[in-house]
């Protein structure tokens, strides 16, 4: 009789748990984008807190939920009427999934049939400002929980298409196929990879084709002009630098400038370092060579950067250093670094920053 009662008790508990999980699946709730439990990192326009808008690559949104599934809601600018952004979705420590939006409003089932419990979701913009904005409008799940505090370490990566993560991901569409942004993958680019290896937050302040004094492709902007903007590509919406104060800023420019008059280039670079220092008085500033620079450009960039570094150090700013990549990375589309090479670039940079900051 005792065994029979125990069996009935066990069955009752199991039934209650199963019923509870079923109810969790069916009683999903939409949590608006302004919910304080949702974390945002990057240059974001919060003018409408229910539709935080962002253009830059690698802006990311994180949330923690309890249950077995999760749906996210995003608006896409659909720039030019046909252009759709890519995002990276990561659940817990699972393999990242790269998805593309398909319209102005997007309801994406980001996770389903997960083991019942607590899960973390990361949504990262893979494409850059030239592909148009995204707006995060909410998350649908059974229960939204508070996330741990963000990592205290912060890094900002200034650069061009290499830093954007463009032309690197051929897993779905080969080079020369589709459109130019089909190979973008900011989440797996060297900056975010480096930051995740160092347990640091990351911001990519980068635009494809941009230079320090000369940009390619008939662009009318250069990095010093747009560095203080949320939408760098269109030089619009002032950014509040107090929102993100990095411990380290890396500058990876020069690929689109090419070989310039040394006085003009170095003078502009020194001035730009001064602009960065004005916004980030305590940051280490690291000047990088272009990872895709060829045998003609790279020696010139090394000379420029060495001279620039020596000048600003002698002028009193000792928190400016430089790092020269060990080789050329060029096996992606249009001689950009590919996915594997971005990992190598990140490994090099991780070692250097770990030593620099004693991380």
C-alpha positions as MATLAB code, in Angstrom:
seq = 'XXXXXXXXXXXXXXXXXXXXXXXXXXXXXXXXXXXXXXXXXXXXXXXXXXXXXXXXXXXXXXXXXXXXXXXXXXXXXXXXXXXXXXXXXXXXXXXXXXXXXXXXXXXXXXXXXXXXXXXXXXXXXXXXXXXXXXXXXXXXXXXXXXXXXXXXXXXXXXXXXXXXXXXXXXXXXXXXXXXXXXXXXXXXXXXXXXXXXXXXXXXXXXXXXXXXXXXXXXXXXXXXXXXXXXXXXXXXXXXXXXXXXXXXXXXXXXXXXXXXXXXXXXXXXXXXXXXXXXXXXXXXXXXXXXXXXXXXXXXXXXXXXXXXXXXXXXXXXXXXXXXXXXXXXXXXXXXXXXXXXXXXXXXXXXXXXXXXXXX';
ca = [
       0.000    0.000    0.000;
       2.871    2.344    0.885;
       4.529    1.692   -2.496;
       1.204    2.300   -4.234;
       0.786    5.689   -2.504;
       4.354    6.667   -3.411;
       3.680    5.778   -7.041;
       0.521    7.907   -7.054;
       2.432   10.790   -5.490;
       5.200   10.572   -8.098;
       2.653   10.483  -10.921;
       0.902   13.515   -9.481;
       4.150   15.475   -9.263;
       5.123   14.534  -12.810;
       1.671   15.500  -14.077;
       1.869   18.856  -12.294;
       5.322   19.581  -13.726;
       4.241   18.586  -17.231;
       1.134   20.733  -16.934;
       3.230   23.628  -15.675;
       5.594   23.348  -18.625;
       2.673   23.140  -21.039;
       1.212   26.285  -19.509;
       4.588   28.024  -19.849;
       4.634   27.214  -23.546;
       1.112   28.482  -24.104;
       1.232   31.553  -21.830;
       3.863   33.551  -23.699;
       4.126   37.276  -23.014;
       5.390   40.113  -25.225;
       7.926   42.299  -23.428;
       8.444   45.724  -24.995;
      11.849   47.017  -26.058;
      11.982   49.469  -23.158;
      11.839   46.721  -20.548;
      14.722   47.408  -18.120;
      15.710   43.729  -18.127;
      16.810   43.983  -21.780;
      20.442   45.035  -22.302;
      21.702   47.087  -25.276;
      25.304   47.673  -26.355;
      26.416   49.982  -29.154;
      25.561   53.282  -30.777;
      21.767   53.294  -30.579;
      19.160   56.010  -31.048;
      16.701   55.755  -28.147;
      14.543   58.692  -29.273;
      11.665   56.221  -29.321;
      12.378   53.815  -26.441;
       9.829   51.354  -27.819;
      11.797   51.215  -31.088;
      15.501   51.681  -30.336;
      17.125   52.186  -33.743;
      20.651   51.247  -34.751;
      22.721   51.249  -37.926;
      26.244   50.174  -36.982;
      27.592   46.644  -37.322;
      27.752   44.510  -34.174;
      25.251   46.501  -32.133;
      23.834   43.792  -29.891;
      20.802   43.189  -27.700;
      20.696   40.626  -24.899;
      17.950   39.172  -22.731;
      17.489   36.291  -20.301;
      14.287   34.289  -20.322;
      12.781   31.261  -18.639;
      10.963   28.645  -20.667;
      11.467   26.613  -23.827;
      11.071   29.177  -26.625;
      11.635   32.778  -27.562;
      10.439   35.037  -30.379;
      11.998   38.410  -31.273;
      10.510   41.357  -33.122;
      12.540   43.630  -35.408;
      11.774   46.412  -37.865;
      14.031   46.778  -40.905;
      14.466   50.017  -42.831;
      14.556   47.974  -46.069;
      16.852   50.594  -47.530;
      16.468   51.123  -51.273;
      13.263   49.075  -51.114;
      15.019   45.714  -51.435;
      17.869   45.589  -48.946;
      17.453   43.291  -45.946;
      19.775   43.162  -42.956;
      21.406   40.066  -41.513;
      21.482   39.323  -37.795;
      23.268   36.762  -35.661;
      21.225   34.979  -32.994;
      22.964   33.111  -30.181;
      21.172   31.064  -27.524;
      23.299   30.347  -24.460;
      26.602   28.950  -25.710;
      25.161   27.250  -28.762;
      26.441   27.797  -32.292;
      25.483   31.238  -33.658;
      22.726   31.252  -36.281;
      22.827   33.847  -39.057;
      19.404   35.005  -40.273;
      18.145   37.585  -42.739;
      15.108   39.790  -42.277;
      12.472   39.563  -45.017;
      10.402   42.730  -44.672;
       9.809   45.940  -42.782;
       8.386   44.076  -39.791;
       9.852   40.771  -38.710;
       8.643   38.255  -36.134;
      11.403   35.683  -35.780;
      11.137   32.482  -33.763;
      14.649   32.668  -32.402;
      14.451   29.573  -30.204;
      12.060   26.674  -29.707;
      12.036   23.236  -28.082;
      14.771   24.235  -25.654;
      15.177   22.341  -22.390;
      12.878   23.999  -19.889;
      14.871   26.461  -17.835;
      16.807   29.728  -17.962;
      18.367   30.813  -21.261;
      20.218   33.852  -22.617;
      19.693   35.261  -26.100;
      22.001   37.602  -28.001;
      20.837   39.385  -31.159;
      23.664   41.078  -33.096;
      23.453   43.188  -36.266;
      25.721   41.518  -38.826;
      25.361   44.167  -41.512;
      26.566   47.746  -41.397;
      25.053   51.226  -41.547;
      25.052   51.325  -45.344;
      22.491   48.490  -45.320;
      20.021   50.527  -43.257;
      18.785   50.516  -39.693;
      17.155   47.911  -37.515;
      14.706   48.609  -34.716;
      14.319   46.143  -31.874;
      10.677   46.221  -30.796;
      10.399   43.395  -28.271;
      10.725   39.811  -27.184;
       8.062   37.157  -26.610;
       8.692   34.505  -23.996;
       7.177   32.964  -20.884;
       9.174   34.991  -18.387;
      11.824   37.671  -18.715;
      14.604   37.626  -16.126;
      17.339   40.052  -15.151;
      20.739   39.569  -16.752;
      24.012   39.734  -14.848;
      25.864   43.038  -15.092;
      27.714   43.622  -18.345;
      31.464   42.916  -18.394;
      33.357   45.841  -16.913;
      35.923   45.832  -19.724;
      35.070   47.827  -22.850;
      36.747   48.013  -26.258;
      35.936   50.144  -29.297;
      37.168   49.248  -32.780;
      37.485   52.060  -35.341;
      37.900   50.987  -38.940;
      36.626   50.262  -42.412;
      35.110   47.211  -44.151;
      37.547   44.851  -42.449;
      36.371   45.985  -39.026;
      32.740   45.858  -40.223;
      33.141   42.156  -41.006;
      32.177   42.588  -44.643;
      33.129   40.147  -47.421;
      34.144   37.436  -44.931;
      31.318   34.893  -44.648;
      30.833   32.641  -47.663;
      29.052   29.849  -45.790;
      25.725   30.534  -47.531;
      26.529   32.655  -50.595;
      29.811   32.547  -52.482;
      31.851   35.583  -53.487;
      30.443   37.148  -56.621;
      26.979   35.783  -55.917;
      24.036   37.599  -54.352;
      24.666   41.162  -53.237;
      27.714   42.690  -51.573;
      26.265   42.563  -48.051;
      25.418   38.833  -48.240;
      28.883   38.021  -46.895;
      28.730   40.417  -43.912;
      29.146   38.894  -40.456;
      30.051   41.480  -37.833;
      29.435   39.082  -34.938;
      32.252   36.815  -36.119;
      34.625   39.626  -37.104;
      37.920   40.210  -35.321;
      36.642   42.899  -32.921;
      33.798   40.970  -31.282;
      35.937   37.814  -31.302;
      38.718   39.651  -29.490;
      36.300   41.151  -26.969;
      34.601   37.864  -26.198;
      37.998   36.252  -25.669;
      38.829   39.033  -23.192;
      35.364   39.106  -21.577;
      34.804   42.674  -22.751;
      31.972   44.663  -24.288;
      32.489   45.778  -27.884;
      31.491   48.597  -30.211;
      32.420   48.742  -33.908;
      32.744   52.317  -35.165;
      33.323   51.405  -38.765;
      32.117   52.005  -42.313;
      33.095   50.098  -45.453;
      35.252   52.148  -47.780;
      36.047   54.866  -45.244;
      39.481   56.353  -44.788;
      41.274   58.868  -42.626;
      41.741   61.529  -45.339;
      40.574   59.636  -48.431;
      37.660   57.215  -48.753;
      37.041   54.932  -51.680;
      34.090   54.544  -53.987;
      33.235   58.268  -54.288;
      32.313   58.483  -50.587;
      32.114   62.064  -49.336;
      32.921   61.240  -45.720;
      36.072   60.403  -43.775;
      36.294   58.858  -40.319;
      37.214   61.993  -38.314;
      34.133   63.727  -39.733;
      31.626   61.023  -38.752;
      33.190   59.582  -35.603;
      30.774   61.481  -33.379;
      27.621   60.136  -35.063;
      25.230   57.247  -34.428;
      24.686   56.745  -38.162;
      28.199   57.193  -39.452;
      27.392   56.392  -43.074;
      25.094   59.393  -43.441;
      26.942   61.578  -40.917;
      23.800   62.009  -38.831;
      22.508   61.927  -35.215;
      25.014   63.035  -32.605;
      26.403   60.306  -30.368;
      26.742   60.873  -26.627;
      30.212   59.581  -25.797;
      29.409   59.322  -22.098;
      27.211   56.314  -22.942;
      30.283   54.159  -23.630;
      33.750   54.886  -22.287;
      36.133   52.188  -23.575;
      39.268   50.993  -21.834;
      40.879   50.426  -25.236;
      40.306   51.982  -28.655;
      41.878   50.391  -31.712;
      42.286   52.349  -34.952;
      42.473   50.273  -38.131;
      42.496   52.742  -41.022;
      44.666   53.311  -44.083;
      43.497   50.593  -46.461;
      41.233   52.990  -48.353;
      43.594   55.934  -48.020;
      46.371   54.099  -49.791;
      49.743   55.774  -50.032;
      49.249   59.475  -49.325;
      51.431   62.491  -48.766;
      53.113   61.538  -45.503;
      52.811   64.979  -43.893;
      49.100   65.278  -44.703;
      48.309   61.745  -43.559;
      50.346   61.807  -40.353;
      49.083   65.261  -39.387;
      45.466   64.143  -39.851;
      46.127   60.955  -37.856;
      47.674   62.904  -34.962;
      44.674   65.247  -34.949;
      42.279   62.287  -34.956;
      44.094   60.748  -31.985;
      43.569   64.090  -30.258;
      39.841   63.906  -31.027;
      39.653   60.372  -29.633;
      41.563   61.438  -26.535;
      39.156   64.337  -25.973;
      36.227   61.900  -25.848;
      38.093   59.109  -24.041;
      40.624   60.692  -21.652;
      41.594   57.417  -19.945;
      41.595   54.935  -22.840;
      44.573   53.163  -24.342;
      44.671   53.955  -28.075;
      46.206   51.270  -30.273;
      47.089   52.072  -33.896;
      46.886   49.036  -36.188;
      48.131   48.246  -39.654;
      45.542   47.067  -42.163;
      45.258   43.264  -41.969;
      44.666   43.115  -45.745;
      47.402   45.557  -46.688;
      49.659   44.265  -49.471;
      53.439   44.344  -49.749;
      53.337   47.910  -51.090;
      50.934   49.503  -48.621;
      51.897   47.746  -45.388;
      55.520   49.023  -45.156;
      54.256   52.558  -45.727;
      51.565   52.233  -43.040;
      54.184   50.907  -40.629;
      56.341   53.989  -41.229;
      53.379   56.330  -40.838;
      52.175   54.681  -37.629;
      55.653   54.506  -36.077;
      56.166   58.219  -36.687;
      52.688   59.083  -35.406;
      53.133   56.963  -32.286;
      56.525   58.510  -31.493;
      55.174   62.017  -32.015;
      52.170   61.714  -29.696;
      54.253   59.914  -27.051;
      56.834   62.695  -27.074;
      53.997   65.215  -26.904;
      52.936   63.666  -23.616;
      50.335   61.019  -24.465;
      51.971   57.787  -23.385;
      48.770   55.751  -23.620;
      49.076   55.523  -27.423;
      50.738   52.367  -28.751;
      50.688   50.369  -31.963;
      50.469   46.812  -33.207;
      51.531   45.505  -36.618;
      49.805   42.350  -37.827;
      52.172   39.510  -38.611;
      50.998   38.815  -42.156;
      48.470   39.682  -44.837;
      44.927   38.284  -44.523;
      43.150   38.324  -47.874;
      41.243   35.111  -48.686;
      37.714   36.512  -48.392;
      35.736   38.315  -51.072;
      37.607   41.149  -52.754;
      40.833   40.220  -50.922;
      39.256   40.872  -47.509;
      40.013   38.508  -44.614;
      37.719   35.487  -44.490;
      36.093   33.883  -41.432;
      39.130   31.812  -40.494;
      41.444   34.783  -40.950;
      39.306   36.989  -38.728;
      39.869   34.386  -36.022;
      43.616   34.617  -36.613;
      43.513   38.429  -36.512;
      41.565   38.239  -33.251;
      44.070   35.806  -31.778;
      46.923   38.210  -32.555;
      45.094   41.197  -31.144;
      43.899   39.314  -28.072;
      47.456   38.433  -27.093;
      48.579   42.037  -27.540;
      45.692   43.594  -25.577;
      45.946   41.025  -22.811;
      49.578   42.010  -22.323;
      48.913   45.741  -22.717;
      46.121   45.842  -20.134;
      47.312   42.970  -17.926;
      43.987   41.246  -18.542;
];
